PDB file of C-alpha atoms in Angstrom:
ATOM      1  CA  UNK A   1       0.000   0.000   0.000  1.00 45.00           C
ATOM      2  CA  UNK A   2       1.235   3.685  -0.493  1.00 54.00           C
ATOM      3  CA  UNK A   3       2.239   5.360   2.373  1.00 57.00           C
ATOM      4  CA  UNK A   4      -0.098   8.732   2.458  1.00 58.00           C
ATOM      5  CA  UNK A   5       1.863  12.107   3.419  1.00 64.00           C
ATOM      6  CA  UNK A   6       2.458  13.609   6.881  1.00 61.00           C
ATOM      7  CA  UNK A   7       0.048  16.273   7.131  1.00 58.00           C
ATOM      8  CA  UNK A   8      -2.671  13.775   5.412  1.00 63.00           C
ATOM      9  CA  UNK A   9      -2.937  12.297   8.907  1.00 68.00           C
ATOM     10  CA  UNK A  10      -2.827  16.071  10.515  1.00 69.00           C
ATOM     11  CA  UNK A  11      -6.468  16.634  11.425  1.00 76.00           C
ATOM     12  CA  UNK A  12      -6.970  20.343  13.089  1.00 84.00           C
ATOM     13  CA  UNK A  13      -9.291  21.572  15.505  1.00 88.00           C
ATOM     14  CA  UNK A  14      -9.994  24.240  17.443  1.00 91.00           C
ATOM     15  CA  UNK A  15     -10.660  23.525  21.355  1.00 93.00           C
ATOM     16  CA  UNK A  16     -13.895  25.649  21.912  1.00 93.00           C
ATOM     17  CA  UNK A  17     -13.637  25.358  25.437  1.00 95.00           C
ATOM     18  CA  UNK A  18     -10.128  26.811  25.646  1.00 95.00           C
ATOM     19  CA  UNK A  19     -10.650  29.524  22.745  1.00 94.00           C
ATOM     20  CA  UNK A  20     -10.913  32.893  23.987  1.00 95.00           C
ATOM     21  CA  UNK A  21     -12.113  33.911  20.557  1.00 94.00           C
ATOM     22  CA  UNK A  22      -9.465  36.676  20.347  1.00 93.00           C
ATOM     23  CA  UNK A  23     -10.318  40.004  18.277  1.00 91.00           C
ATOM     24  CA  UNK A  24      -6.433  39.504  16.992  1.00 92.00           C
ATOM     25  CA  UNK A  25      -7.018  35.772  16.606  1.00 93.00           C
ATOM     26  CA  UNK A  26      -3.152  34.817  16.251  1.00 94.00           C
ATOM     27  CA  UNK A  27      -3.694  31.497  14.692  1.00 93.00           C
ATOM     28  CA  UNK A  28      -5.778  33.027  11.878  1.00 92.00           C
ATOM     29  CA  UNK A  29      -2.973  35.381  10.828  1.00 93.00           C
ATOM     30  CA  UNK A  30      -0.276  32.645  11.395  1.00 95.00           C
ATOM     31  CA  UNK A  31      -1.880  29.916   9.220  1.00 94.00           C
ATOM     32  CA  UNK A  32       0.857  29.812   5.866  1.00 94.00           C
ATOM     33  CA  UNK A  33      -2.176  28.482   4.270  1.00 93.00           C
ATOM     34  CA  UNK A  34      -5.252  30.619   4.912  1.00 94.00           C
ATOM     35  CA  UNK A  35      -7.032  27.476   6.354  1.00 92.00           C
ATOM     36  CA  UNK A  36      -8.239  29.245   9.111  1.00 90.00           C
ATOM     37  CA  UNK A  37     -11.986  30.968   8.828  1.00 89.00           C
ATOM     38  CA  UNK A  38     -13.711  32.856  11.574  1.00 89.00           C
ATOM     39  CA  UNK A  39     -17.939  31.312  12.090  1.00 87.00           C
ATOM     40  CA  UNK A  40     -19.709  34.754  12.085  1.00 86.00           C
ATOM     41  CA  UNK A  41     -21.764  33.449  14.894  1.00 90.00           C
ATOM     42  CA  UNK A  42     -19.881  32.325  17.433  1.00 90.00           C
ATOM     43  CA  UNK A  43     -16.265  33.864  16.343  1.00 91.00           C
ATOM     44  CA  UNK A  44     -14.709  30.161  16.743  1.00 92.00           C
ATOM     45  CA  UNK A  45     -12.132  29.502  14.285  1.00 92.00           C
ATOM     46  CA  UNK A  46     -12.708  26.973  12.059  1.00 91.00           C
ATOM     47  CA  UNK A  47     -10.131  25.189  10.135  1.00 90.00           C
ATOM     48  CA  UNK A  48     -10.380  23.457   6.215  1.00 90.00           C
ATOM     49  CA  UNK A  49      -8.857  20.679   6.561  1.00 84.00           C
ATOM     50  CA  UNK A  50      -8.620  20.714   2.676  1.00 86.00           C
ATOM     51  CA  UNK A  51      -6.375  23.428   2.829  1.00 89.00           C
ATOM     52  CA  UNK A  52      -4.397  23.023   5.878  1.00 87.00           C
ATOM     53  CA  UNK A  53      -0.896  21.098   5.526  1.00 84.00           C
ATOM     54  CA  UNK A  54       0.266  20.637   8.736  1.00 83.00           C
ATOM     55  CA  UNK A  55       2.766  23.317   9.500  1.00 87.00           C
ATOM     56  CA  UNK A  56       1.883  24.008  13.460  1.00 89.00           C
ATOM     57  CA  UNK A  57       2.213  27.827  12.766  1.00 93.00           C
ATOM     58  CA  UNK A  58      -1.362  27.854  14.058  1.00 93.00           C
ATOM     59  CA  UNK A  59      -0.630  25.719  17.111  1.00 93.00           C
ATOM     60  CA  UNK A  60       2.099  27.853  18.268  1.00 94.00           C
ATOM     61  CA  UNK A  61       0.885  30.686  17.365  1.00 95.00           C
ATOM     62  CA  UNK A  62      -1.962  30.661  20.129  1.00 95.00           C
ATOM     63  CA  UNK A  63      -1.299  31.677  22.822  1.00 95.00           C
ATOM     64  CA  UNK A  64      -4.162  30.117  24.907  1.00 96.00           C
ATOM     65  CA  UNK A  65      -3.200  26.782  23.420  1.00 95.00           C
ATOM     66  CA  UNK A  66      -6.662  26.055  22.348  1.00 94.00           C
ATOM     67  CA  UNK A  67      -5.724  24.689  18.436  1.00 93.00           C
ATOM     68  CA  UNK A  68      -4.998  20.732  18.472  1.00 90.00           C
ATOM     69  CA  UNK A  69      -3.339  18.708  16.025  1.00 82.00           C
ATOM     70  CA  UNK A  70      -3.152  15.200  16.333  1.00 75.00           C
ATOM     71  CA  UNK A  71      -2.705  12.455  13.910  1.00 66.00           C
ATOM     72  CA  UNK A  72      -5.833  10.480  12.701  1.00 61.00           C
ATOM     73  CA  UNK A  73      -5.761   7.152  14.662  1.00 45.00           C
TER      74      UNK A  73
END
């Protein structure tokens, strides 16, 4: 079987219960590939996992530590 990339096992997500929802959301401006979207009702950001390639700008970009990225399992 092939072996899949990396970041095709990278699955984002935002921890709403950490997420402070920041004006300035760091993790939004940090993301290398504009994965990163802001839900108009509730400010979360939300990641597209179509876009995003696994870089961990996001991750350590926040400074609440409330993006996650493990591996699928």
């Amino acid at each position: 079987p092939e072996e899949s990339p990396f970041w095709a096992e990278i699955v984002t997500k935002v921890d709403a219960t950490v997420c402070r929802r920041c004006a300035d959301c760091a993790p939004v401006a940090a993301c290398l590939a504009h994965a990163f979207r802001r839900d108009g009702e509730t400010a979360l950001p939300e990641v597209d996992g179509s876009l995003c390639f696994g870089c961990f700008s996001c991750v350590t970009a926040c400074r609440f530590g409330a993006i996650l990225m493990p591996r699928k399992r």
